[in-house]
GROMACS .gro file of C-alpha atoms in nm:
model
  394
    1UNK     CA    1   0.000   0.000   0.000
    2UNK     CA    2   0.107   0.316  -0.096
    3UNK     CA    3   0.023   0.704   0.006
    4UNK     CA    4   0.136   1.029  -0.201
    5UNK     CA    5   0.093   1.349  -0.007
    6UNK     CA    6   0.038   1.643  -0.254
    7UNK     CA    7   0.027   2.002  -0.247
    8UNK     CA    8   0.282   2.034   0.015
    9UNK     CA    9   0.306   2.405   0.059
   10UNK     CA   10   0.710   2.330   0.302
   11UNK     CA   11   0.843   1.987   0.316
   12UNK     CA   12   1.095   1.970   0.622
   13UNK     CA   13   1.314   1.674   0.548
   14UNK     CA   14   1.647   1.741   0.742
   15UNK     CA   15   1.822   1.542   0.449
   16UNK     CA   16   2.137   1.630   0.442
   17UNK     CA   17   2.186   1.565   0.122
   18UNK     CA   18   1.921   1.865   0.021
   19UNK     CA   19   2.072   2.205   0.014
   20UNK     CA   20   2.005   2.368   0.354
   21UNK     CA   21   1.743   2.672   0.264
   22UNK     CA   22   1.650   2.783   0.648
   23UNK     CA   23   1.957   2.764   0.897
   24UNK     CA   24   1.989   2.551   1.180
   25UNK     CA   25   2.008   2.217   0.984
   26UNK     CA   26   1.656   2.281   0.824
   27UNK     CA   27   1.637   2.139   0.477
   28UNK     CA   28   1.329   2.258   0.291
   29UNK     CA   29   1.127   2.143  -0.054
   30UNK     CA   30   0.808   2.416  -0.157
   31UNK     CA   31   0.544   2.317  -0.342
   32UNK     CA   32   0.662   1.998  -0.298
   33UNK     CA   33   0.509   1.573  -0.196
   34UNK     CA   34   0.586   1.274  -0.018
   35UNK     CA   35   0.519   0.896  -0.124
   36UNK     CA   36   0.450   0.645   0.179
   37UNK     CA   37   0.536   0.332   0.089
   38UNK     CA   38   0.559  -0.021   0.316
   39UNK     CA   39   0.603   0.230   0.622
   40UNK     CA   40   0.894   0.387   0.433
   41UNK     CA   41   0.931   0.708   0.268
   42UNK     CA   42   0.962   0.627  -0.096
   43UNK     CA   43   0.985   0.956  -0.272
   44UNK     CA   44   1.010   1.330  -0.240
   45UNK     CA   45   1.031   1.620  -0.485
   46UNK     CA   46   0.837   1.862  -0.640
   47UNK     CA   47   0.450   1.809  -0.638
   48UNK     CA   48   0.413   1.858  -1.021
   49UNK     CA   49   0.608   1.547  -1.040
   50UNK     CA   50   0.452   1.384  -0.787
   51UNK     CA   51   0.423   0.984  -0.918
   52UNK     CA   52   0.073   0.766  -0.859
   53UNK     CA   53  -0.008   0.615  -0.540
   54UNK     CA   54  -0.296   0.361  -0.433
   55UNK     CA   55  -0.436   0.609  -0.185
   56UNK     CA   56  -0.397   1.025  -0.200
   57UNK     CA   57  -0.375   1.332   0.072
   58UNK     CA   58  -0.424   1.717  -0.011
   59UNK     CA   59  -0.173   1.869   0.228
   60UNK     CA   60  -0.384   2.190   0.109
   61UNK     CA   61  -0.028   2.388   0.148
   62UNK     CA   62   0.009   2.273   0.511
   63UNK     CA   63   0.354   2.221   0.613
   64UNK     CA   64   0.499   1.883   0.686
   65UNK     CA   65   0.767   1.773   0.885
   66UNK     CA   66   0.993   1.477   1.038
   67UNK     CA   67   0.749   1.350   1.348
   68UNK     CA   68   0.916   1.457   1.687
   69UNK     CA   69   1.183   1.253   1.827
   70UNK     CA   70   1.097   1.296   2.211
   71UNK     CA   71   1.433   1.135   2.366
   72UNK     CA   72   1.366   1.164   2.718
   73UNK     CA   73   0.999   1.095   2.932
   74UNK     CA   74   0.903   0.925   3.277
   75UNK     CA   75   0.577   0.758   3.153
   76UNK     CA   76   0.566   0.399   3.396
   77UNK     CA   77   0.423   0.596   3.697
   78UNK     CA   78   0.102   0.657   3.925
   79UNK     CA   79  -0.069   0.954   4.074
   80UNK     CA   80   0.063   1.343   4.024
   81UNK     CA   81   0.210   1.611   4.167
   82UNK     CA   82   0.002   1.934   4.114
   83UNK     CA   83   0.035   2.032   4.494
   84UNK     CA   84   0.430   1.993   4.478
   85UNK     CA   85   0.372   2.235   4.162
   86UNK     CA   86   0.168   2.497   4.330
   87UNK     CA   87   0.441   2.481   4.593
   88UNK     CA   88   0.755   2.597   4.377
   89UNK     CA   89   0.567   2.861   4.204
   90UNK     CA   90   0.473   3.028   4.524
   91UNK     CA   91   0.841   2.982   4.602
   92UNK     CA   92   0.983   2.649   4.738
   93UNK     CA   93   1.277   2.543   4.553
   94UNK     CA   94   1.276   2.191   4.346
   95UNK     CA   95   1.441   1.928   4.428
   96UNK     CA   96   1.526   1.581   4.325
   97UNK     CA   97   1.324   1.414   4.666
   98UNK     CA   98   0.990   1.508   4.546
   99UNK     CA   99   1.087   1.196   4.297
  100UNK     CA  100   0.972   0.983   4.618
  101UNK     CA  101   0.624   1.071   4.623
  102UNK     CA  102   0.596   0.880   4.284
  103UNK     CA  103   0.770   0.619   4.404
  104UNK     CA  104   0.510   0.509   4.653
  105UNK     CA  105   0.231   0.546   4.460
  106UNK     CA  106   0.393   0.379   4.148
  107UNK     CA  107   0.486   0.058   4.367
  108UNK     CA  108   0.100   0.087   4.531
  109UNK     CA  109  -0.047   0.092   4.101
  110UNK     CA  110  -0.138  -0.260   3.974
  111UNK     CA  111   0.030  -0.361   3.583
  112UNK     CA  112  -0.286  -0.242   3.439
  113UNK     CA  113  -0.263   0.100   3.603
  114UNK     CA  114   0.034   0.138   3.473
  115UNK     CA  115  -0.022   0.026   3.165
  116UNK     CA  116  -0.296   0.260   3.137
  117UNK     CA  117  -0.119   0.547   3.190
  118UNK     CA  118   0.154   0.497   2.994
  119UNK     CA  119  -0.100   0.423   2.700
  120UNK     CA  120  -0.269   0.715   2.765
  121UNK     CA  121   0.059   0.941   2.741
  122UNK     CA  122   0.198   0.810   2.428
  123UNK     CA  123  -0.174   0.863   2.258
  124UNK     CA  124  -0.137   1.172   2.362
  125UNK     CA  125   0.219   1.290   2.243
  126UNK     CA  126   0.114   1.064   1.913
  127UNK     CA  127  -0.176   1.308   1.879
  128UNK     CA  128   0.084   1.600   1.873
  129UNK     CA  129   0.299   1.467   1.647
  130UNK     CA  130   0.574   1.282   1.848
  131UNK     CA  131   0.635   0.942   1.645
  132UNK     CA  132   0.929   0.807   1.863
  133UNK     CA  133   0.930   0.793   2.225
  134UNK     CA  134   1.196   0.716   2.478
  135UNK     CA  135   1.085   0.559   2.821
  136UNK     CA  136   1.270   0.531   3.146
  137UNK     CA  137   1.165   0.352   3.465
  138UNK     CA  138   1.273   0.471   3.765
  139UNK     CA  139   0.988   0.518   4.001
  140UNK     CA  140   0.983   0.158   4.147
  141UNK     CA  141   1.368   0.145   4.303
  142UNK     CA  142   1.336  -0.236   4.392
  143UNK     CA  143   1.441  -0.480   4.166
  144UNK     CA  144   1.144  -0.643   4.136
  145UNK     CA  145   0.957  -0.336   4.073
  146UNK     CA  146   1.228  -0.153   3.835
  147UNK     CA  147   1.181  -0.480   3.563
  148UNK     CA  148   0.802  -0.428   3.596
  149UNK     CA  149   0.854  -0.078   3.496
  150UNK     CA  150   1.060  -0.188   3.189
  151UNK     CA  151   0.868  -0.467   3.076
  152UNK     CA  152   0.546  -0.230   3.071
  153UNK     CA  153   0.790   0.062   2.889
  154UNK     CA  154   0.898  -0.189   2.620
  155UNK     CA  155   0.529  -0.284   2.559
  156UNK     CA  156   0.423   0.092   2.469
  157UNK     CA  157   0.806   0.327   2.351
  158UNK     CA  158   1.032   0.294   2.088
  159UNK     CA  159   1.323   0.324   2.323
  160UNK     CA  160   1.353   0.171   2.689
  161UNK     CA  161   1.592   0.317   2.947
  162UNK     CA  162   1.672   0.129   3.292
  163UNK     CA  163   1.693   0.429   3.512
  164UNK     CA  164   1.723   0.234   3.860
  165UNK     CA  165   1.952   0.483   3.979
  166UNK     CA  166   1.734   0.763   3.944
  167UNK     CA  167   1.700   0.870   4.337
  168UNK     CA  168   1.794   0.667   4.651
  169UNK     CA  169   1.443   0.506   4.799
  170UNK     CA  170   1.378   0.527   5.140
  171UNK     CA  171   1.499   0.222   5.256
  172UNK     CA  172   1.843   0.270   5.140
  173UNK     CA  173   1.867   0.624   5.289
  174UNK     CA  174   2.210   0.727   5.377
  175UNK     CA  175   2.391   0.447   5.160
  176UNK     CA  176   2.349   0.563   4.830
  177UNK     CA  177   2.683   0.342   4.715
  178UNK     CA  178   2.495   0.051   4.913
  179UNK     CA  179   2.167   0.146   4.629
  180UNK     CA  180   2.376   0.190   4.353
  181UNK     CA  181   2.550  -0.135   4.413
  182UNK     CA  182   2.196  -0.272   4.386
  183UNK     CA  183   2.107  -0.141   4.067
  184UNK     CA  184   2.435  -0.227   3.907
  185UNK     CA  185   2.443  -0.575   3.977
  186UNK     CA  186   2.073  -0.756   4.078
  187UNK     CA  187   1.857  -0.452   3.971
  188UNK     CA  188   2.031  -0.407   3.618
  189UNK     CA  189   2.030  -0.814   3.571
  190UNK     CA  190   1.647  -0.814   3.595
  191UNK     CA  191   1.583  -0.493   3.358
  192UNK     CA  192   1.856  -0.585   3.081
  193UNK     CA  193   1.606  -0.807   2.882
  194UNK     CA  194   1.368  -0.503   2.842
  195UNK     CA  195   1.599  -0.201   2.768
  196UNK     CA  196   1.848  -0.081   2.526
  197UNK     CA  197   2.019   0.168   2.734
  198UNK     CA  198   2.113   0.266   3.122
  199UNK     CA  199   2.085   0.598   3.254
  200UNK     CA  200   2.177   0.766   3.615
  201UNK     CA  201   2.095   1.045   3.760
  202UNK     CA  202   2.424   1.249   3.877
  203UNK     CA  203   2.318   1.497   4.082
  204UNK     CA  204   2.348   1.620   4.459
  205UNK     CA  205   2.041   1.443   4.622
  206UNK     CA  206   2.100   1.157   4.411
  207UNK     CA  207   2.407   1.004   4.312
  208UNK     CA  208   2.799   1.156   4.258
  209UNK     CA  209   3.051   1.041   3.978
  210UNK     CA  210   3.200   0.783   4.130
  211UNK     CA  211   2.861   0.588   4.186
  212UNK     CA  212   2.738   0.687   3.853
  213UNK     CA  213   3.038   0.554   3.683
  214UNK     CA  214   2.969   0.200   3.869
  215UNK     CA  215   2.611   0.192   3.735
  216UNK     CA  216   2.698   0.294   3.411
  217UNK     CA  217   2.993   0.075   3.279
  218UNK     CA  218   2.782  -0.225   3.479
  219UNK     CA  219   2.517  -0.116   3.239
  220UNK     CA  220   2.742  -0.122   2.955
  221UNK     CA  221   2.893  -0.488   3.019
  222UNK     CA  222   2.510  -0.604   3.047
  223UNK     CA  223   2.463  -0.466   2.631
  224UNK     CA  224   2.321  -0.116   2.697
  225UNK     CA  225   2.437   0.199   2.567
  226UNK     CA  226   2.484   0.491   2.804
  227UNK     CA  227   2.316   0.782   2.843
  228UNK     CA  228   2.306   1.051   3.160
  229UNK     CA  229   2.098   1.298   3.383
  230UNK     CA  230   2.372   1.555   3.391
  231UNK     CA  231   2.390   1.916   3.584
  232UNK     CA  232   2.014   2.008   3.625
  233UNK     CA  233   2.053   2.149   3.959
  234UNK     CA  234   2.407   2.222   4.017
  235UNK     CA  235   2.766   2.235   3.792
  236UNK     CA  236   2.925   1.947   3.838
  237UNK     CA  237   3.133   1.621   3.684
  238UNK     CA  238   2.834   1.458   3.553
  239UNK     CA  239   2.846   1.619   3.174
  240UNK     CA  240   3.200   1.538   3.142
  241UNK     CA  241   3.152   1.204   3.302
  242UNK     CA  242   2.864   1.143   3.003
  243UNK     CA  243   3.163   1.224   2.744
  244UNK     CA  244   3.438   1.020   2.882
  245UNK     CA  245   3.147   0.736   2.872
  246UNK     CA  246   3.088   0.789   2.517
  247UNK     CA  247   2.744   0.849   2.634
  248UNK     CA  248   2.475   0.921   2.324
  249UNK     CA  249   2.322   1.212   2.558
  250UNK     CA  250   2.370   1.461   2.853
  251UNK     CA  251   2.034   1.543   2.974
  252UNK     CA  252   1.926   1.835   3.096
  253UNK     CA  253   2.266   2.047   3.097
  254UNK     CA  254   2.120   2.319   3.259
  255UNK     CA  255   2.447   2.479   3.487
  256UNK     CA  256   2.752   2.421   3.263
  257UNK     CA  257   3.129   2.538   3.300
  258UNK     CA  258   3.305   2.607   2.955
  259UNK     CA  259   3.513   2.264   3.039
  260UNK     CA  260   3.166   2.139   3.014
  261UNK     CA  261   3.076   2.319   2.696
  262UNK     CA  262   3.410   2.213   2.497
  263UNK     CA  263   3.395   1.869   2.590
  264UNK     CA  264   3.006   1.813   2.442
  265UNK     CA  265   3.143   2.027   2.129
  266UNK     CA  266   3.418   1.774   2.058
  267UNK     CA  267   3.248   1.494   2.105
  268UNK     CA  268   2.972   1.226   1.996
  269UNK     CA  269   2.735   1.294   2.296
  270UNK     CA  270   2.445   1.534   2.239
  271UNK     CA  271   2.292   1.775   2.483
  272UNK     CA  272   1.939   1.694   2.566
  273UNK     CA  273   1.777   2.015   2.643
  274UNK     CA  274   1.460   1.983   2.865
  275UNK     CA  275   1.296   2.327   2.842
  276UNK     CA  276   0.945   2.238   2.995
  277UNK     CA  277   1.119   2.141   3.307
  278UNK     CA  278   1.323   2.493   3.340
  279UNK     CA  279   0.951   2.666   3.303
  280UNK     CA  280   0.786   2.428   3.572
  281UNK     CA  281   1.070   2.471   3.812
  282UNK     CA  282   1.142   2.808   3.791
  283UNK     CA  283   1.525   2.695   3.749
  284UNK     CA  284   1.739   2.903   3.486
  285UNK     CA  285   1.704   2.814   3.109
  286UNK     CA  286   2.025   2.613   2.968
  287UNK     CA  287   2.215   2.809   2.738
  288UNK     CA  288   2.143   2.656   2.415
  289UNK     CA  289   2.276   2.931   2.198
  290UNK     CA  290   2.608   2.833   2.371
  291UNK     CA  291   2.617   2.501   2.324
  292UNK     CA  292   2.491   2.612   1.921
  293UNK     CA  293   2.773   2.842   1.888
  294UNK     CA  294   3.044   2.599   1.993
  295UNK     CA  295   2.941   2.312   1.806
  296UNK     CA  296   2.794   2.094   2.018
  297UNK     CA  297   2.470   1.885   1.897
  298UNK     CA  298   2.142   2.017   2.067
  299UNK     CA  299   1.825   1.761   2.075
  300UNK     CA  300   1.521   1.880   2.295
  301UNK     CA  301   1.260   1.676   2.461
  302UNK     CA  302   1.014   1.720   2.678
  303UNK     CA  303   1.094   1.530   2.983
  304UNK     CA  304   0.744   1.427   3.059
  305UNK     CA  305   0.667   1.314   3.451
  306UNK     CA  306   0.432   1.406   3.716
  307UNK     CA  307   0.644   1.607   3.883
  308UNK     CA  308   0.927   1.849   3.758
  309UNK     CA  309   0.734   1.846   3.377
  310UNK     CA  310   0.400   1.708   3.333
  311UNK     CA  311   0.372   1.838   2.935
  312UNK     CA  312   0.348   1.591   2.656
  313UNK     CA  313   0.377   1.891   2.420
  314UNK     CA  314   0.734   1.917   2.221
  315UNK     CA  315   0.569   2.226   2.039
  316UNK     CA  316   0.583   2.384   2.374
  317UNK     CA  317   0.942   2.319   2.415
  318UNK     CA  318   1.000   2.480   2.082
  319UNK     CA  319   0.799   2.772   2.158
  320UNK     CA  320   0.991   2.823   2.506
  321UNK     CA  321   1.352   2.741   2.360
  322UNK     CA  322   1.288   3.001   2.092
  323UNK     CA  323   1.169   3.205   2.332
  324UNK     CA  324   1.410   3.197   2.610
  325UNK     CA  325   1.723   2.976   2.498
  326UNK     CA  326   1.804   3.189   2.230
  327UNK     CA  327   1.775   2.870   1.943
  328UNK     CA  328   1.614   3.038   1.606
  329UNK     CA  329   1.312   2.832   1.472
  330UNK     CA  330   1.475   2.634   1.211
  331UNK     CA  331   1.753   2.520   1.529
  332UNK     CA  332   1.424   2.410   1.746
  333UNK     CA  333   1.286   2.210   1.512
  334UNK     CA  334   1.597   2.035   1.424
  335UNK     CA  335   1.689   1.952   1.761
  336UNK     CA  336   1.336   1.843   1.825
  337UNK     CA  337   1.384   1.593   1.527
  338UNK     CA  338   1.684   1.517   1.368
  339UNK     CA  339   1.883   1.610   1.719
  340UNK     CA  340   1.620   1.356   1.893
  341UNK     CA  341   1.732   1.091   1.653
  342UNK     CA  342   2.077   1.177   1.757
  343UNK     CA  343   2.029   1.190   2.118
  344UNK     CA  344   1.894   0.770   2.072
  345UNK     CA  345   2.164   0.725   1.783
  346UNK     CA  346   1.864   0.631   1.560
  347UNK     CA  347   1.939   0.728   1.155
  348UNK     CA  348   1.581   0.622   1.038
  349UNK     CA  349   1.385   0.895   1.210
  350UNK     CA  350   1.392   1.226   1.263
  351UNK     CA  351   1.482   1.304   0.868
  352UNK     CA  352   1.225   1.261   0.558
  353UNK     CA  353   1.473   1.146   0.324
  354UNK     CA  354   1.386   0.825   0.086
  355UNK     CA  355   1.444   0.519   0.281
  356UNK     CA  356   1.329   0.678   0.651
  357UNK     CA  357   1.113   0.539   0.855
  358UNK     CA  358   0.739   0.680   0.774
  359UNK     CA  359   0.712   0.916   1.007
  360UNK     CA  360   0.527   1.220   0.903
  361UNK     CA  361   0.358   1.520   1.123
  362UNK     CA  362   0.138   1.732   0.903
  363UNK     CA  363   0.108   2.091   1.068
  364UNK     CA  364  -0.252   2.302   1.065
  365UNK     CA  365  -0.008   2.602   0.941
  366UNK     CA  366   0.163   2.734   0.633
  367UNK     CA  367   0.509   2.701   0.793
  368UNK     CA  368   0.760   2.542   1.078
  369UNK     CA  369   0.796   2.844   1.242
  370UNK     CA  370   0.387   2.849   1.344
  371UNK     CA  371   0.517   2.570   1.583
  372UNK     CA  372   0.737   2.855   1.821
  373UNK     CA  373   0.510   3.190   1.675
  374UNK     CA  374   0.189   3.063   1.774
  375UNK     CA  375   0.272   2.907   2.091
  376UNK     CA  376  -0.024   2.684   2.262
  377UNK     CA  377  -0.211   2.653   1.994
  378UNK     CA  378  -0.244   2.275   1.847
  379UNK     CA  379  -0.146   2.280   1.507
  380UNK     CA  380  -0.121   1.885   1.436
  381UNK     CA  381  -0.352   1.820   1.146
  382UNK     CA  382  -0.240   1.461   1.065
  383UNK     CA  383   0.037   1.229   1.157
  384UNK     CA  384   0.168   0.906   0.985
  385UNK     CA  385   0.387   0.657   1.198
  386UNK     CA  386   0.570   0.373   1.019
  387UNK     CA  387   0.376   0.457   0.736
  388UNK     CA  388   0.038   0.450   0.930
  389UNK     CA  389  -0.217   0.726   1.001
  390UNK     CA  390  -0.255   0.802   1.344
  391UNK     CA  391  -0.652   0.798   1.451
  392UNK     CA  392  -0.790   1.025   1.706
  393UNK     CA  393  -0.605   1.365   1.655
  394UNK     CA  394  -0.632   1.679   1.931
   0.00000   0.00000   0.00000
């Protein structure tokens, strides 16, 4: 079965192999179509060239676009945390122990409850576009509990990540080398099966290098691939840890030194930037126009949890990091699709080139740039992943 989409009015492909037109990494066709074919993309080019298909959709001069490439969520959990929210913005500070609250409740859910939930929440970033989603567990903290939370993640995402080291649970307080021996050896045996990469989080309140190190080269002798929560709250060793690693992503790089800065510019690992969780937390922005400027690669996600960002929406985080991290609209969307792909190592998504994965996110606007110039308004009109239509749109 095939599908041409006509009357493109701005075809984002990111190919690299199409001169870039818009900055940022943006390739762009006008006037131009798309063929879907066996959940591939077949063909693009101009629309007056357009060849026959089995099945046809007017574009009506919408824009199209890569789908987002959201490389970093907390979907296997239970309850929320408005009342923490309401808290910081009438001035408590965030910090990493709220993460507790969701543990309890998350170990209290059944399977289906969870299952649920995390249905519900990839339907929901499906119905704004987002065609590849990265899960981490991380809100069970037992072993038992931790390969529930994969096994459920692997049943819904594209990408799993065993994030057993995420905080230290109650029961372990005041021997967070005693936890993280835990999820290195027993904890990251269980979850193995279910994921394709480990992930800590380095932070004060949570773990320091040295534990983060053990967790992560464990994780890397078990078959997965690194990645790391690295200076959200505080500057400190965990970016530069993430490169020595060869991790595929820093996440969150919020407080960086310019050690920091070089050492994601010369290497392989890109900096996740997690804007929704800045404007929920009242924290400073990160710096992307820094990070731009000295070469390093910038993906953004949206983080999605109950309690430092409970939005599904990477238009948001476009909108905000055009807003207040200095990145120009063509930059956002790259890093929201192509940089994604990046951030999970992934070369068949993210891009629109011939031979991609069918992933396609049809705007409600004329142009990319709607996505950071008309900020909350939905503007997904219709969204193909793997080559099939996605029902049920916002």
């Amino acid at each position: 079965m095939s599908t041409v989409i006509t009357n493109i009015g701005e075809l984002v492909t990111n190919d690299p192999a199409v001169p870039e037109q818009q900055g940022g990494g943006l390739a762009v066709v006008r006037d131009a179509a798309l063929v879907i074919e066996d959940g591939a993309v077949a063909w693009t080019g101009p629309s007056s060239r357009a060849p026959a298909a089995d099945e046809s959709f007017d574009a009506a001069g919408r824009a199209v676009l890569p789908g987002f490439v959201d490389s970093h969520a907390h979907l296997v959990f239970a309850g929320e945390r408005a009342e923490e929210f309401a808290a910081r913005m009438s001035g408590e500070k965030y910090a990493a122990g709220g993460i507790r609250t969701t543990v309890e409740r998350t170990r209290a859910a059944s399977d289906d409850e969870l299952r649920a939930n995390v249905r519900r929440l990839v339907h929901e970033m499906a119905r704004q576009g987002v065609t590849t989603v990265e899960c981490k567990s991380g809100y069970g903290l037992t072993v038992d509990q931790e390969a529930r939370a994969v096994r459920i993640a692997a049943e819904y995402a594209d990408e799993v990540t065993y994030l057993g080291a995420h905080v230290v649970p109650a029961e372990y307080a005041g021997d967070a080398a005693g936890y993280a021996h835990l999820a290195a050896t027993d904890m990251l045996a269980a979850c193995a099966p279910h994921a394709r990469w480990v992930d800590v989080f380095c932070e004060e309140g949570a773990f320091d290098a040295d534990q983060a190190r053990e967790v992560l080269t464990a994780g890397v002798k078990a078959g997965l691939a690194p990645r790391l929560h690295a200076n959200q709250l505080t500057q400190g060793p965990a970016v530069r840890l993430a490169v020595e690693l060869e991790a595929a992503s820093a996440d969150h790089c919020t407080f960086l030194s310019d050690a920091d800065v070089d050492a994601l510019a010369s290497s392989r690992t890109v900096a996740t930037l997690l804007p929704g969780v800045e404007f929920s937390t009242r924290q400073p922005y990160p710096d992307a126009r820094r990070l731009l400027d000295a070469g390093a690669t910038v993906a953004l996600a949206t983080d999605c949890n109950p309690g430092s960002c409970y939005s599904s929406s990477m238009a948001f985080c476009i909108a905000v990091a055009v807003r207040d991290m200095r990145m120009t609209p063509a930059e956002a969307v790259w890093s929201a699709t192509a940089g994604g792909a990046r951030a999970l190592r992934r070369t068949d998504v993210g891009h629109l080139a011939p031979g991609a994965r069918a992933d396609v996110h049809v705007l409600d606007a004329p142009s990319y740039i709607h996505l950071a110039y008309r900020p909350g308004v939905p503007q997904t009109h219709a969204v193909w992943k793997h080559g099939r239509r996605v029902e049920g749109l916002l």
